[in-house]
Every structure is written in structure tokens, then in C-alpha cells.
mmCIF file of C-alpha atoms in Angstrom:
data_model
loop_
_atom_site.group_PDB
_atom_site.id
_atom_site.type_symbol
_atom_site.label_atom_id
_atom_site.label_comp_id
_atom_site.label_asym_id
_atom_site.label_seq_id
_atom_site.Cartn_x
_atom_site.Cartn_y
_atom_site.Cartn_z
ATOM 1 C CA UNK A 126 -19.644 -4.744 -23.133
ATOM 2 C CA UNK A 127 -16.072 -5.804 -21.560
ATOM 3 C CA UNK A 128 -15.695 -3.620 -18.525
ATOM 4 C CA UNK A 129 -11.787 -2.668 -19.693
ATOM 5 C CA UNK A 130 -10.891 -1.688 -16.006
ATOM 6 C CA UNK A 131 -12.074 -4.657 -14.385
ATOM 7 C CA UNK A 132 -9.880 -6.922 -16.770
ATOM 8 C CA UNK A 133 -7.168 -4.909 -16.450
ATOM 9 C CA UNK A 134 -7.307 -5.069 -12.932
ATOM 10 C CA UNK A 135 -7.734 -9.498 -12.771
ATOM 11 C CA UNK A 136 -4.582 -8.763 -15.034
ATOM 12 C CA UNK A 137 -2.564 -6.896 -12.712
ATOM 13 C CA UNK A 138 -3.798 -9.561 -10.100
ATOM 14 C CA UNK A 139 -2.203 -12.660 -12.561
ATOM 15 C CA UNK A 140 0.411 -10.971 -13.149
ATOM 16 C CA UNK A 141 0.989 -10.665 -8.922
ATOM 17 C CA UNK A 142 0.483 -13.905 -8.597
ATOM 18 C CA UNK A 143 3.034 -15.649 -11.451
ATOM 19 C CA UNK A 144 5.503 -13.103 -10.309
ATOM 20 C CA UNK A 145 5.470 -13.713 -7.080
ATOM 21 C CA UNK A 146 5.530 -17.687 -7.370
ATOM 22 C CA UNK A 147 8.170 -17.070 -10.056
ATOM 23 C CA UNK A 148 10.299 -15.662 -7.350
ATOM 24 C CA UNK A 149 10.102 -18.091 -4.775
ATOM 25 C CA UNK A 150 10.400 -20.769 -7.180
ATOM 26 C CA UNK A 151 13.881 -19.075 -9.210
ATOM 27 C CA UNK A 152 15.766 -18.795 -5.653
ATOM 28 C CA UNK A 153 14.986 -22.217 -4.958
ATOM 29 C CA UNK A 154 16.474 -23.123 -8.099
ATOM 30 C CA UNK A 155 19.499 -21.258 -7.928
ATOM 31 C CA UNK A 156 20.136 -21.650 -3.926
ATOM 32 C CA UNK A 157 19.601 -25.482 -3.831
ATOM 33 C CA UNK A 158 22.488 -28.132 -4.007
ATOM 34 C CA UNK A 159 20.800 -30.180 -6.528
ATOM 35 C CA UNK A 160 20.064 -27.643 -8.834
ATOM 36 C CA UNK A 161 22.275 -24.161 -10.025
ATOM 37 C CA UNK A 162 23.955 -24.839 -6.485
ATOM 38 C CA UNK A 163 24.984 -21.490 -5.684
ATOM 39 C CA UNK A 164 24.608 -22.119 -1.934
ATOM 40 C CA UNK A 165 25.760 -18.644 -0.773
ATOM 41 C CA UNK A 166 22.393 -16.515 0.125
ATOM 42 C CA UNK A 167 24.424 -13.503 1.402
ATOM 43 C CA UNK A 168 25.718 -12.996 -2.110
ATOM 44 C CA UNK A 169 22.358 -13.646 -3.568
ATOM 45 C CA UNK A 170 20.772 -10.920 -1.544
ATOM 46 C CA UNK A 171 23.436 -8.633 -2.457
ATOM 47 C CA UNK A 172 23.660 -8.886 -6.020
ATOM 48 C CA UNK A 173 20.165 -8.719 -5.905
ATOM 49 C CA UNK A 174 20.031 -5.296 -3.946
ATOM 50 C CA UNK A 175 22.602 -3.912 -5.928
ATOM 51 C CA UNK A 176 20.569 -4.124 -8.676
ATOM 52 C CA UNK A 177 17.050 -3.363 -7.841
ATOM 53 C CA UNK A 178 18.614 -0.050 -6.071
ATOM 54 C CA UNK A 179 20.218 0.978 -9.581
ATOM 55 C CA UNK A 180 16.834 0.168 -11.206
ATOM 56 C CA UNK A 181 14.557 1.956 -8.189
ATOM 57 C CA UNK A 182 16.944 4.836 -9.278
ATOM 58 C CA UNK A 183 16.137 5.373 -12.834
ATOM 59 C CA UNK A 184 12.659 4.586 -12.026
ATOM 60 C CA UNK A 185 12.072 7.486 -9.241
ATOM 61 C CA UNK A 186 15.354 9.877 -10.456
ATOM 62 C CA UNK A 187 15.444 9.507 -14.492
ATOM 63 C CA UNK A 188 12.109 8.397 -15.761
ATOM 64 C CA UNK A 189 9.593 10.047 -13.007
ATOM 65 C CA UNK A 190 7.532 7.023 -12.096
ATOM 66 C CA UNK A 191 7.566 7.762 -8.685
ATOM 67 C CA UNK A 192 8.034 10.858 -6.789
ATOM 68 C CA UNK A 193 10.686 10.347 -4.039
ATOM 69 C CA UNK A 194 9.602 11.503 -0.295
ATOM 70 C CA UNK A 195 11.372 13.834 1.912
ATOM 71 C CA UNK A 196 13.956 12.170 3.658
ATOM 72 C CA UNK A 197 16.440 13.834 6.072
ATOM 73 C CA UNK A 198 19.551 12.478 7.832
ATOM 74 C CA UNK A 199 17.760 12.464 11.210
ATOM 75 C CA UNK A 200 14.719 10.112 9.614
ATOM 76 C CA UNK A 201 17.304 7.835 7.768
ATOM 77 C CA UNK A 202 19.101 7.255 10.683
ATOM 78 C CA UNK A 203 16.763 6.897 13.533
ATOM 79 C CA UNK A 204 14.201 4.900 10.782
ATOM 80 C CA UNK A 205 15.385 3.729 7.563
ATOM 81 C CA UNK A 206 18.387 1.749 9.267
ATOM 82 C CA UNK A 207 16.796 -0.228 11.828
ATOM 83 C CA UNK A 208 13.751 -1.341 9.131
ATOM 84 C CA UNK A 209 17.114 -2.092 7.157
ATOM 85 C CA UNK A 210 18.778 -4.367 9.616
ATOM 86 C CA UNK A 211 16.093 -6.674 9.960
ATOM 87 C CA UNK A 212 14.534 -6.524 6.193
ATOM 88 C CA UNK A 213 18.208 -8.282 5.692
ATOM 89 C CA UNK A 214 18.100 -10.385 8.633
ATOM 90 C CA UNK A 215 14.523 -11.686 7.024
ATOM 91 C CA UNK A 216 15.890 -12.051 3.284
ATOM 92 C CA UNK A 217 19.315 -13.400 4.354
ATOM 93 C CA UNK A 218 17.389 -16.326 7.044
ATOM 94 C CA UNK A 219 14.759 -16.789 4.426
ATOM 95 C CA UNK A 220 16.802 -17.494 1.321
ATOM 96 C CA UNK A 221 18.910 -19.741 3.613
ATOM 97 C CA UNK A 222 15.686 -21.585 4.318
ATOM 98 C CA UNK A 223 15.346 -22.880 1.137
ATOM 99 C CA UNK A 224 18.732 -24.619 1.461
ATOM 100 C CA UNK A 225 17.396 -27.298 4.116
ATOM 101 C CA UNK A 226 13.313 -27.529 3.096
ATOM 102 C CA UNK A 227 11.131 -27.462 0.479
ATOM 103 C CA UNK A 228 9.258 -24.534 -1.185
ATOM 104 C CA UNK A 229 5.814 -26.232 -0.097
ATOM 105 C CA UNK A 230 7.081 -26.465 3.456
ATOM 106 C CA UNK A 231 8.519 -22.627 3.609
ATOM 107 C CA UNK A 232 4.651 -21.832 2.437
ATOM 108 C CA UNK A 233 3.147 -23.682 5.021
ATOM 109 C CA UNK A 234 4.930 -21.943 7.602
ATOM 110 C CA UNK A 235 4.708 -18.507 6.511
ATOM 111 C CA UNK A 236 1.040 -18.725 7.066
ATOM 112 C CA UNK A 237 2.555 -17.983 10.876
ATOM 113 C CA UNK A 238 3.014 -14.769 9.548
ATOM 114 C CA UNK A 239 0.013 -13.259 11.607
ATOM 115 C CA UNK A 240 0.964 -14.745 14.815
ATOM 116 C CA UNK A 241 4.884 -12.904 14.322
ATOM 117 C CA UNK A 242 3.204 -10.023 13.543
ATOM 118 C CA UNK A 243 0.471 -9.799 15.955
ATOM 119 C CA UNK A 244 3.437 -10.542 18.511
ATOM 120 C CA UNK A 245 5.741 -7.909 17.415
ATOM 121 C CA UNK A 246 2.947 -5.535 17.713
ATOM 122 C CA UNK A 247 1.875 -6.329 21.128
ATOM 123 C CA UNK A 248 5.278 -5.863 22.736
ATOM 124 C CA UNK A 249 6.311 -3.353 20.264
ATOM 125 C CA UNK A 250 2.426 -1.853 21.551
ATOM 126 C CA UNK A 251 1.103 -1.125 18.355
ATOM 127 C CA UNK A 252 -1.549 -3.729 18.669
ATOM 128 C CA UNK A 253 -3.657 -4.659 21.644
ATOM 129 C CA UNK A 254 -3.986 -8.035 23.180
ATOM 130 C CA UNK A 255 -7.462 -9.056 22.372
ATOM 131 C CA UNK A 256 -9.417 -12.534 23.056
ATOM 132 C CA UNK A 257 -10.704 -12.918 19.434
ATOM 133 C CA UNK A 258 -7.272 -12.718 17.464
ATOM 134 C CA UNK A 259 -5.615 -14.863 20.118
ATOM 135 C CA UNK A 260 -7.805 -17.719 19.404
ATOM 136 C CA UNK A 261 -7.139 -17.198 15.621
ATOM 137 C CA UNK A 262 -3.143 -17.463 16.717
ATOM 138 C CA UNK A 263 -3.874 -20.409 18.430
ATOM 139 C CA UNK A 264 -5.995 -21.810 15.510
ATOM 140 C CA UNK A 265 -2.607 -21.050 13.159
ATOM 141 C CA UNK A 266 -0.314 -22.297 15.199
ATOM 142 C CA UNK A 267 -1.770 -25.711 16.078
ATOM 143 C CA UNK A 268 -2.499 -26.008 12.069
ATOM 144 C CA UNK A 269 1.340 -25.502 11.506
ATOM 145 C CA UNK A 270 2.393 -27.493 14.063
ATOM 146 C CA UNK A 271 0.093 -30.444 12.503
ATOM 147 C CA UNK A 272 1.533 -29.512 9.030
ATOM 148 C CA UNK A 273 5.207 -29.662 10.247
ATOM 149 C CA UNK A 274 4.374 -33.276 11.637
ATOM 150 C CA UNK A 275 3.189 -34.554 8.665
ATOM 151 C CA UNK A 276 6.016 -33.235 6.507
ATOM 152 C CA UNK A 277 8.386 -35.911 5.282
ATOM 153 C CA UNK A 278 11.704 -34.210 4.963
ATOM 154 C CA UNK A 279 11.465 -32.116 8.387
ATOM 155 C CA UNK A 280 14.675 -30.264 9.155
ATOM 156 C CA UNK A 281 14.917 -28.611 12.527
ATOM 157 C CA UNK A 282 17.580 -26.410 11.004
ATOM 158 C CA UNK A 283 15.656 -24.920 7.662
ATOM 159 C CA UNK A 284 12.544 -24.753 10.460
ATOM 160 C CA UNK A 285 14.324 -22.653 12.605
ATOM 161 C CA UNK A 286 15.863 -20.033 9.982
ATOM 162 C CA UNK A 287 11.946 -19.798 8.214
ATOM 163 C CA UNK A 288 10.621 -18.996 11.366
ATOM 164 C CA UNK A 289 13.655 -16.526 12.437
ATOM 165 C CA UNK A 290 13.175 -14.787 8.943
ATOM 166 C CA UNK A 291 9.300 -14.325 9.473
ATOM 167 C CA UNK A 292 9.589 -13.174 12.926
ATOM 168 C CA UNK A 293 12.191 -10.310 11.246
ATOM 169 C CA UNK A 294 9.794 -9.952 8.768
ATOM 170 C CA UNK A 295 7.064 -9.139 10.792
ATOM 171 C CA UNK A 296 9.401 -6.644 12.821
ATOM 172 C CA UNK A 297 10.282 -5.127 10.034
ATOM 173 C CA UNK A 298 6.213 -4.162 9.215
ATOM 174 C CA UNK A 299 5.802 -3.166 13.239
ATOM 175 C CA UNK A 300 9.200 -0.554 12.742
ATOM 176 C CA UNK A 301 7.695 0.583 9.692
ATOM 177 C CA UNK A 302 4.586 1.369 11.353
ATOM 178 C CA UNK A 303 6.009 2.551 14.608
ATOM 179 C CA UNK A 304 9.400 4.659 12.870
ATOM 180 C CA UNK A 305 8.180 5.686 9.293
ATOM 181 C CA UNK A 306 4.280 6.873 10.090
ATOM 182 C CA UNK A 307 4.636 8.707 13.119
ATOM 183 C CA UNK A 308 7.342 10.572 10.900
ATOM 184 C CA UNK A 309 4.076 11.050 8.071
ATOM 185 C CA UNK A 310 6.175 8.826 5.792
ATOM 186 C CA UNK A 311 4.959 6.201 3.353
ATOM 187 C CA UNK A 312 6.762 4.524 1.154
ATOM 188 C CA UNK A 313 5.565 2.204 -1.758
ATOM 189 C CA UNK A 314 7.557 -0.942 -3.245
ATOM 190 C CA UNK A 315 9.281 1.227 -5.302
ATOM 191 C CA UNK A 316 10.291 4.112 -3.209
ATOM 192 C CA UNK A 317 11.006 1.235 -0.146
ATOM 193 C CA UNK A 318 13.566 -0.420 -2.611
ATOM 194 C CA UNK A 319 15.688 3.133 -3.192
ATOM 195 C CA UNK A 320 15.748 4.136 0.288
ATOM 196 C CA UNK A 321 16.211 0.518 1.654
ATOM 197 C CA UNK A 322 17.921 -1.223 -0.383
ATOM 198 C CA UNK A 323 21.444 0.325 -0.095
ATOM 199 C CA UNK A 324 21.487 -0.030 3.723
ATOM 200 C CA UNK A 325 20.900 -3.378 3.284
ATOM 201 C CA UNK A 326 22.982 -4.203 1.029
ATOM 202 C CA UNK A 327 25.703 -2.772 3.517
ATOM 203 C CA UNK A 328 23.995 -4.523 6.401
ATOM 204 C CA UNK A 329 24.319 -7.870 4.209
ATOM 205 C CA UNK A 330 27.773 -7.162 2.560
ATOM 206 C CA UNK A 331 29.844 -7.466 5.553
ATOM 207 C CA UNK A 332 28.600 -10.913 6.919
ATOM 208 C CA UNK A 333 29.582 -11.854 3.276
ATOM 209 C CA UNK A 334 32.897 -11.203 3.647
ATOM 210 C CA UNK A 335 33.113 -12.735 6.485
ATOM 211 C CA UNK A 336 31.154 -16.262 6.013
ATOM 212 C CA UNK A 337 30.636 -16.677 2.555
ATOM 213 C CA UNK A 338 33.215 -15.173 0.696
ATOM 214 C CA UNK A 339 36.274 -17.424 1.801
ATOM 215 C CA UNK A 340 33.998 -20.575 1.193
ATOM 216 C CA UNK A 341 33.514 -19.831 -2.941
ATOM 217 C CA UNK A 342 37.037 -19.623 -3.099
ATOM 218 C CA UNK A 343 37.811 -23.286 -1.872
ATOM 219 C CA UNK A 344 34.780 -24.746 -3.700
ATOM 220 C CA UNK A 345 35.302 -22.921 -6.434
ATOM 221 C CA UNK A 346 31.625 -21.736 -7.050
ATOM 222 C CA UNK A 347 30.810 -20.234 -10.243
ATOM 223 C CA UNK A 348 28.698 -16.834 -10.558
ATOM 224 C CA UNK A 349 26.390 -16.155 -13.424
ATOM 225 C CA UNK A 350 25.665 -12.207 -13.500
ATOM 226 C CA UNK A 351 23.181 -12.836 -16.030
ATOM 227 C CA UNK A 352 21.228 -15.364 -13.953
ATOM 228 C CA UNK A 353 21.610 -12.732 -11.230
ATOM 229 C CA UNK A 354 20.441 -10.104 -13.071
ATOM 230 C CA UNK A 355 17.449 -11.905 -14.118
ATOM 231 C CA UNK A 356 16.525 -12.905 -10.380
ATOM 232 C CA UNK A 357 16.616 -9.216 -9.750
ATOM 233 C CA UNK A 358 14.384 -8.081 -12.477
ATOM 234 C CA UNK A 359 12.016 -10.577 -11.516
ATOM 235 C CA UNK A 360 12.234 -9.122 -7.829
ATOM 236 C CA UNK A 361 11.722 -5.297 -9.258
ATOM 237 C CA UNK A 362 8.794 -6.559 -11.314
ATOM 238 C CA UNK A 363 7.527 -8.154 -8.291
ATOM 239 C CA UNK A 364 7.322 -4.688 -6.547
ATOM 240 C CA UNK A 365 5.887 -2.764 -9.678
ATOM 241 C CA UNK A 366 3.075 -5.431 -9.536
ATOM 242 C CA UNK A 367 2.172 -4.740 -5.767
ATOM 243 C CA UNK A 368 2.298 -1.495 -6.335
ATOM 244 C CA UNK A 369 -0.175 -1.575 -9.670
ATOM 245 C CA UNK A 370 -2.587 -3.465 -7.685
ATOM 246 C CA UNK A 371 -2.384 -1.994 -3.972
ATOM 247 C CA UNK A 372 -3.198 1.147 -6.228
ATOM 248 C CA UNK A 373 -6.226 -0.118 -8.345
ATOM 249 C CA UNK A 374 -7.762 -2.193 -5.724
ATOM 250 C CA UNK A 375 -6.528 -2.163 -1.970
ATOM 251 C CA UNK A 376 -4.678 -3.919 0.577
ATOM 252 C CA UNK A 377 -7.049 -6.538 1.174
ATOM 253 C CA UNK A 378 -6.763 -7.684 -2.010
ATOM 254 C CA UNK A 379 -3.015 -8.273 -1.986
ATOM 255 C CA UNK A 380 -3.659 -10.357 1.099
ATOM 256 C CA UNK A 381 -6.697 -12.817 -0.345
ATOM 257 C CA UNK A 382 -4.569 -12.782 -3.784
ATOM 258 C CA UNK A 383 -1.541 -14.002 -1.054
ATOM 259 C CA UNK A 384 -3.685 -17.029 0.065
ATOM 260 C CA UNK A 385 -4.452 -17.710 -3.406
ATOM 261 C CA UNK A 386 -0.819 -17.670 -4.851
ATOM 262 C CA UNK A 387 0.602 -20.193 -1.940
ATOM 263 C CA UNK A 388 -1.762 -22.882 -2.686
ATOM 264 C CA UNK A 389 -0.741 -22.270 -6.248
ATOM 265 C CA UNK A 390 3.187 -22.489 -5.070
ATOM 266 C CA UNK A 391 2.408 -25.512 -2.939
ATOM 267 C CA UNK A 392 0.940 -27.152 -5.817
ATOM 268 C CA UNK A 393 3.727 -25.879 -8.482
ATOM 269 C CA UNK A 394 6.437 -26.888 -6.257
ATOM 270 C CA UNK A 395 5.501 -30.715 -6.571
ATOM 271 C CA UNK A 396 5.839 -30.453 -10.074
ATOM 272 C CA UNK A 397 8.978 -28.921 -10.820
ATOM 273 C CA UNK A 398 10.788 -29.883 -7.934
ATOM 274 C CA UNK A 399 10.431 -33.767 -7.031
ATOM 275 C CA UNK A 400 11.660 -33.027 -3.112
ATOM 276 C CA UNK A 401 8.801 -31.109 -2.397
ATOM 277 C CA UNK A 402 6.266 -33.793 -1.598
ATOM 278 C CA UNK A 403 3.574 -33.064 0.495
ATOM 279 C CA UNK A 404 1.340 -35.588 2.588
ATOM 280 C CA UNK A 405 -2.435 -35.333 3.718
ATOM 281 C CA UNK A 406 -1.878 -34.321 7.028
ATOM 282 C CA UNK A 407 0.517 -31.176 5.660
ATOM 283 C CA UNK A 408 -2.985 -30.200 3.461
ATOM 284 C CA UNK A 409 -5.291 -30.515 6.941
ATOM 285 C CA UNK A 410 -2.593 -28.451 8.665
ATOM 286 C CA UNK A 411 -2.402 -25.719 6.291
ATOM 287 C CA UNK A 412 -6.305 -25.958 5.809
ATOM 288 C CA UNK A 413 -6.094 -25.347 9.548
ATOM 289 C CA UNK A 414 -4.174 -22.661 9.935
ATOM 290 C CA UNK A 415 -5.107 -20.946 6.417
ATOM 291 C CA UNK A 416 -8.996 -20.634 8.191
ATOM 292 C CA UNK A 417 -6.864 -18.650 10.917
ATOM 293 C CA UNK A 418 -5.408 -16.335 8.472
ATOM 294 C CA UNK A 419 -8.234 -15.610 6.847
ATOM 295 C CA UNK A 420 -10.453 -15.300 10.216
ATOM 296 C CA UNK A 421 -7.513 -12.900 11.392
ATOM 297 C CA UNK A 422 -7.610 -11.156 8.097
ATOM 298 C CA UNK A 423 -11.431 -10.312 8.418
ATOM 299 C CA UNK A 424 -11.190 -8.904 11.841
ATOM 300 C CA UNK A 425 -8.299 -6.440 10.829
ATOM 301 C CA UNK A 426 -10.578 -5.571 7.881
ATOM 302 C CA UNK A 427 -13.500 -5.054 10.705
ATOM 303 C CA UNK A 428 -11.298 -2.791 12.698
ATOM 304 C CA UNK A 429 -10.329 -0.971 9.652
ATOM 305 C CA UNK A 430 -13.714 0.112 8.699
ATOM 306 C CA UNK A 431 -14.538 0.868 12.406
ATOM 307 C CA UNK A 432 -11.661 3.401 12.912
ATOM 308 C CA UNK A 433 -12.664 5.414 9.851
ATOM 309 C CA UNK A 434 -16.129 6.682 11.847
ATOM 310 C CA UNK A 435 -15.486 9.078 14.428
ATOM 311 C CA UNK A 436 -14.433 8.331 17.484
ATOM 312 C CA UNK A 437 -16.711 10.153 19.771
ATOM 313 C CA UNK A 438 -19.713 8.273 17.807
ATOM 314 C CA UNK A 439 -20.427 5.455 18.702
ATOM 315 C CA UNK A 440 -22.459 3.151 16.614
ATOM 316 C CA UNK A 441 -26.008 3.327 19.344
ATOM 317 C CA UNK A 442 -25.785 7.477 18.927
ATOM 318 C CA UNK A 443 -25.372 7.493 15.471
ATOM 319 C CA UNK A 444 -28.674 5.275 14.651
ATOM 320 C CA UNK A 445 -30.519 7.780 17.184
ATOM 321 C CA UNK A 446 -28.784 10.597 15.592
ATOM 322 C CA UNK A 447 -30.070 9.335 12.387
ATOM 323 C CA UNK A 448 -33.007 8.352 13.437
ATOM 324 C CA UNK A 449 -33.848 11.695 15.038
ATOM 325 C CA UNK A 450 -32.873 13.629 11.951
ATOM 326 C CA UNK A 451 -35.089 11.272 9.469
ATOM 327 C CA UNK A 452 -37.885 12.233 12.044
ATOM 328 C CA UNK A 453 -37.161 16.336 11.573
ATOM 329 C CA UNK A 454 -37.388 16.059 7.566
ATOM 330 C CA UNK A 455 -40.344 13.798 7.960
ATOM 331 C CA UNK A 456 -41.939 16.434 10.028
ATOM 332 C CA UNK A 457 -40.713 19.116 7.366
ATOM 333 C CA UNK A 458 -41.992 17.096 4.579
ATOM 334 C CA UNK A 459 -45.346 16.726 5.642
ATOM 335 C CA UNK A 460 -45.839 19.997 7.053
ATOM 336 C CA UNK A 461 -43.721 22.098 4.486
ATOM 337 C CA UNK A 462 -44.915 25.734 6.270
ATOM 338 C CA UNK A 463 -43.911 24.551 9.999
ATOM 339 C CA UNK A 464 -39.925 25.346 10.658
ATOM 340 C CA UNK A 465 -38.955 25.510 6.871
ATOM 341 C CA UNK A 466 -36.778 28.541 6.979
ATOM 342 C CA UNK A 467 -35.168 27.623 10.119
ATOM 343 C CA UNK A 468 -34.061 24.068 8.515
ATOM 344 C CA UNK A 469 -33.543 24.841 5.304
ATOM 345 C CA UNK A 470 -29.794 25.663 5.978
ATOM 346 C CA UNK A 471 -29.102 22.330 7.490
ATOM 347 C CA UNK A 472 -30.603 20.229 4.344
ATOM 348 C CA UNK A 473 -28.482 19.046 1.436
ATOM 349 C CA UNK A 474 -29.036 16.691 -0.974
ATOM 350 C CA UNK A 475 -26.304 14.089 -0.078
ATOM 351 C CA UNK A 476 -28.408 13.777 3.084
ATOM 352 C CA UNK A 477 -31.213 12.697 1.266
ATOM 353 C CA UNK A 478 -29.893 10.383 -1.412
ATOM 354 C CA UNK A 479 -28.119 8.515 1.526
ATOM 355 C CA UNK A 480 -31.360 8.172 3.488
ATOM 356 C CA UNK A 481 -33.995 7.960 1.123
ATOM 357 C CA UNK A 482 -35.366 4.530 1.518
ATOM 358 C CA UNK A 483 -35.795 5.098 4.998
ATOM 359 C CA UNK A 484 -37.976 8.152 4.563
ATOM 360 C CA UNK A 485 -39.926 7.022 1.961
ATOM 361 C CA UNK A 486 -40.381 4.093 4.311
ATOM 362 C CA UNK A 487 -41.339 6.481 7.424
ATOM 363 C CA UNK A 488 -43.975 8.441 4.706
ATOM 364 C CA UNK A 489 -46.006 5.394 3.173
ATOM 365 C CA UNK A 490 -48.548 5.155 5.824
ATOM 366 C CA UNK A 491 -49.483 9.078 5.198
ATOM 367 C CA UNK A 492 -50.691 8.395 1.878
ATOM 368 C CA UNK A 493 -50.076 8.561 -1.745
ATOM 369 C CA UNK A 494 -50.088 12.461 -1.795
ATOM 370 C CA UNK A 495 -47.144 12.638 0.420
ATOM 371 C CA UNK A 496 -45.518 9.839 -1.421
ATOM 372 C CA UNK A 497 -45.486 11.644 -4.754
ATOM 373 C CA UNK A 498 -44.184 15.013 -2.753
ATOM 374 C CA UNK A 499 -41.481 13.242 -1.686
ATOM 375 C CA UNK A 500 -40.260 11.349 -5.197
ATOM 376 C CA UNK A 501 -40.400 14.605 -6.928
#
């Protein structure tokens, strides 16, 4: 039997993956010189948000697929415009990235994605300084830096705007946090997109007109709305497909379906665009600092499972507590007419069918009799 869910979940995950490549890969091809050679990111961004607000519009307003969230003038203000500012700054000094270095390069250094964001969170004190997830910083970092000496076209210029963009990136995720949650507001790729987008699109329209627009009049640059257009409906599909699998499977799973996609990129990059060669000491690099990620990836998944017990158990009382309670309905079990009113309020059968090994473990040594009590 084909378990239907399952597939249609490794679907949604494909479908992730291509998309997101597909991305990367199409603003590459239409920001680079030697290619569409639109060289003006602020008008790619802008076009862009201009049309993924109109379509995150009929998505939550006309067809329903979304509900909007409560948002006031105080929240938009005080929240939405700040995550704005810098979810431009990160578009506008990625996309400018990709007019100095290759695609395979901008991959390798995004896996430094974890130390911006482990930074922003430590001044911005949403995270902790901790021993372990230093050392995984440290392990990224000196894996980049290795990867950036072995890459052949270096360019201190593109280096410097890829890192600029993650650490606004990674900003961006801490003001989220910090802003939008203590407010009790989530928002999900599609509802981030109509409340976002238009702010940055103002936030991005003004440097525009002031730095890109005179240049396409003297060079004479040529813009393709349907190309454009495109771009942006890859960029909305993008969203739907993080938002189909965050929803069927997790988090996590976006992040290990992440790793996956970038050595994918990497590889597809080499292909389609000649430029993008990589050497052996870029693959040790990125090895390098990919084991970081991952490490780093594990212990926020360790923490996360931690913080959902209660907080005044700790992990030594809750074994005893356990323990001490497996002892009562051993006690009860084998001696059915001592204390059975008194603790038959505090039974249920959840209890059991969590802990049932253990007693059936604790009752083997009284003999078969109380065995067979205790499976019926």
C-alpha cells in the first residue's frame, strides 16, 4: 500500500527544493552582466514586491487561503516597519551580491547564517551566550573562511554585501521574534508577504530613485515585465511551498531540506553557469562549516524539546516522580483491596498505556498470576 500522505509530503519537499534553487538561480540570470544584464537590484526587488503584494492580496482578501491577523496602527508601526527596513536592506545587499560572485560562493557563505543569527540574538538578548554553540560558530566560521580562500574569483566587494545581507537577514528573524511574538503575532509566508511587502517596497523605492533610476536612462537598459513577472511568481510559489511543508512536517525539516537544496545549488550552478567553479578546498570548507550548521541545528532542536516540559520539573524529579507513582499502582495491583478507593480517582488509562512496559517489568518477578492480572 502507497502511504498517499507520506508521498505527498516528499512532494511538497521537491517541490521546496526546485523552487527555491530556481530562485536563486533566475536572479542570477537576470542580475548578471553576462547574461539578461539588468544590473539594477533595487528595481528588481521592487517589481518583485509589487507583485507578490497584489498576489498575497487575492490570496488572503479574495480567495480565503489565509486568514489575515489583527493588525493595528500601533503594531505596524512600532513592528512591521523596522522587520521591513532590514528585510530590504537583506534582499537589496543580497541580490547585489550576485553581481560580483558566483551562486556557489553566495551558498557557501550563507551557511554563516547561524553565527549572524546567534549574534543578533545575543545582543538583541534573545539568546544566551553558551560554550557549546560558540564552538559550533567557531567551527562555521573557520570552514568559511577556508572556503573563501580557496575560491578562485574572490571579490572583497560581492563578500562584503553577502555578508551585510545575512547579518540583516538574521536581524530581521531576531525583530520578528523580539517585535511580532511578544505582540502574540505570527505570520506565515503568505500573510508576511501582505503585511511586509508594501513597506518594503517603499523602503526600497526611494534609494531607486535615487541610485538606480538615473543610471537606466544613460545605459539605456531594457525592462521585460514579463520576465519580471515570472521572477515574482516563482518568489510567491516559493512561499506557498514553505508554508505547505512547515505545515505538514515542521521547522526542522525546512532547515535539513535547506542543507540539502545548497549542495544541490552548488552543484547546479557549475553547470549552467561556467563562472561558478568551485575548487577542493571550497568543498572541505563548506564540509566544515556545514558539520557546524548541522551541530548548531541539533542543539536548537535539543532546547526545543526541553522547553516544552515544565519548568519547575526537572528531568532527576520527574524519573522519581515516575518512579514513585509506578511503585503506588504496583502496590495497587498486587494488593487490589489495600487503598483502592482512595486511588482510584487519580488512575486513568493514558497513565498506563504510557508506562506499561515498565510495570509489567516491575510485576514479572511476582509470578504469572499477577502477570495475567495486569494484561487483562
Amino acid at each position: 500500500m502507497i502511504n498517499k500522505p507520506l508521498v505527498l509530503t516528499y512532494l511538497y519537499l521537491l517541490i521546496y527544493v526546485l523552487l527555491s534553487s530556481g530562485v536563486i538561480l533566475y536572479n542570477k540570470w537576470v542580475l548578471s552582466p553576462k547574461y539578461f544584464q539588468f544590473s539594477v537590484p533595487y528595481n528588481v526587488d521592487n517589481v518583485s514586491h509589487g507583485v507578490l503584494r497584489t498576489l498575497a492580496f487575492f490570496l488572503i482578501r479574495v480567495f480565503k487561503v489565509v486568514a489575515p491577523v489583527k493588525m493595528t496602527f500601533e503594531i505596524y508601526a512600532t513592528c512591521v516597519v523596522p522587520i521591513s527596513a532590514f528585510f530590504a536592506s537583506s534582499l537589496w545587499f543580497g541580490n547585489t551580491a550576485y553581481l560580483h560572485i558566483s551562486v556557489a560562493f553566495i551558498q557557501m557563505l550563507k551557511a554563516l547564517m547561524p553565527v549572524a543569527t546567534f549574534s543578533m540574538g545575543v545582543l538583541c538578548g534573545t539568546d544566551k551566550p553558551r560554550c557549546d554553540v560558540f564552538l559550533n560558530m567557531v567551527l562555521v566560521s573557520v570552514g568559511v573562511v577556508i572556503s573563501s580562500y580557496g575560491e578562485i574569483h574572490f571579490n572583497i566587494v560581492g563578500t562584503v554585501y553577502q555578508v551585510t545581507g545575512i547579518f540583516a537577514e538574521a536581524l530581521r528573524l531576531v525583530l520578528t521574534q523580539v517585535l511580532l511574538q511578544k505582540k502574540g503575532l505570527t505570520l506565515n509566508p503568505i500573510t508576511s508577504l501582505y503585511y511586509i511587502a508594501p513597506c518594503s517596497f517603499v523602503f526600497l523605492f526611494v534609494p531607486w530613485c535615487l541610485l538606480e533610476k538615473p543610471g537606466m536612462a544613460v545605459s539605456q537598459i531594457q525592462f521585460n515585465f514579463w520576465i519580471f513577472f515570472s521572477n515574482a511568481l516563482c518568489a510567491l510559489a516559493l512561499n506557498l511551498s514553505t508554508f505547505l511543508v512547515i505545515g505538514r512536517t515542521g521547522a526542522v525539516t525546512i532547515r535539513v531540506a535547506g542543507v540539502l537544496k545548497d549542495w544541490i545549488l552548488i552543484a547546479l550552478s557549475t553547470v549552467i553557469f561556467p563562472e561558478s567553479t568551485i575548487t577542493g578546498l571550497n568543498i572541505i570548507g563548506y564540509a566544515i562549516a556545514l558539520c557546524g550548521v548541522v551541530m548548531y541545528n541539533y542543539i536548537k532542536v535539543k532546547d526545543g524539546h526541553a522547553s516544552q516540559l515544565p519548568s519547575d520539573i526537572t528531568p532527576e524529579r520527574f524519573t522519581k516522580d515516575r518512579d514513585w507513582k509506578l511503585e503506588k499502582k504496583s502496590s495497587a495491583i498486587i494488593n487490589p483491596n489495600s487503598n483502592s478507593d482512595s486511588n482510584e480517582g487519580n488512575f486513568n488509562g493514558s497513565e498506563m498505556n504510557d508506562e506499561a512496559p515498565l510495570v509489567s517489568s516491575r510485576l514479572s518477578h511476582f509470578g504469572r498470576s499477577f502477570s495475567n492480572h495486569t494484561n487483562e
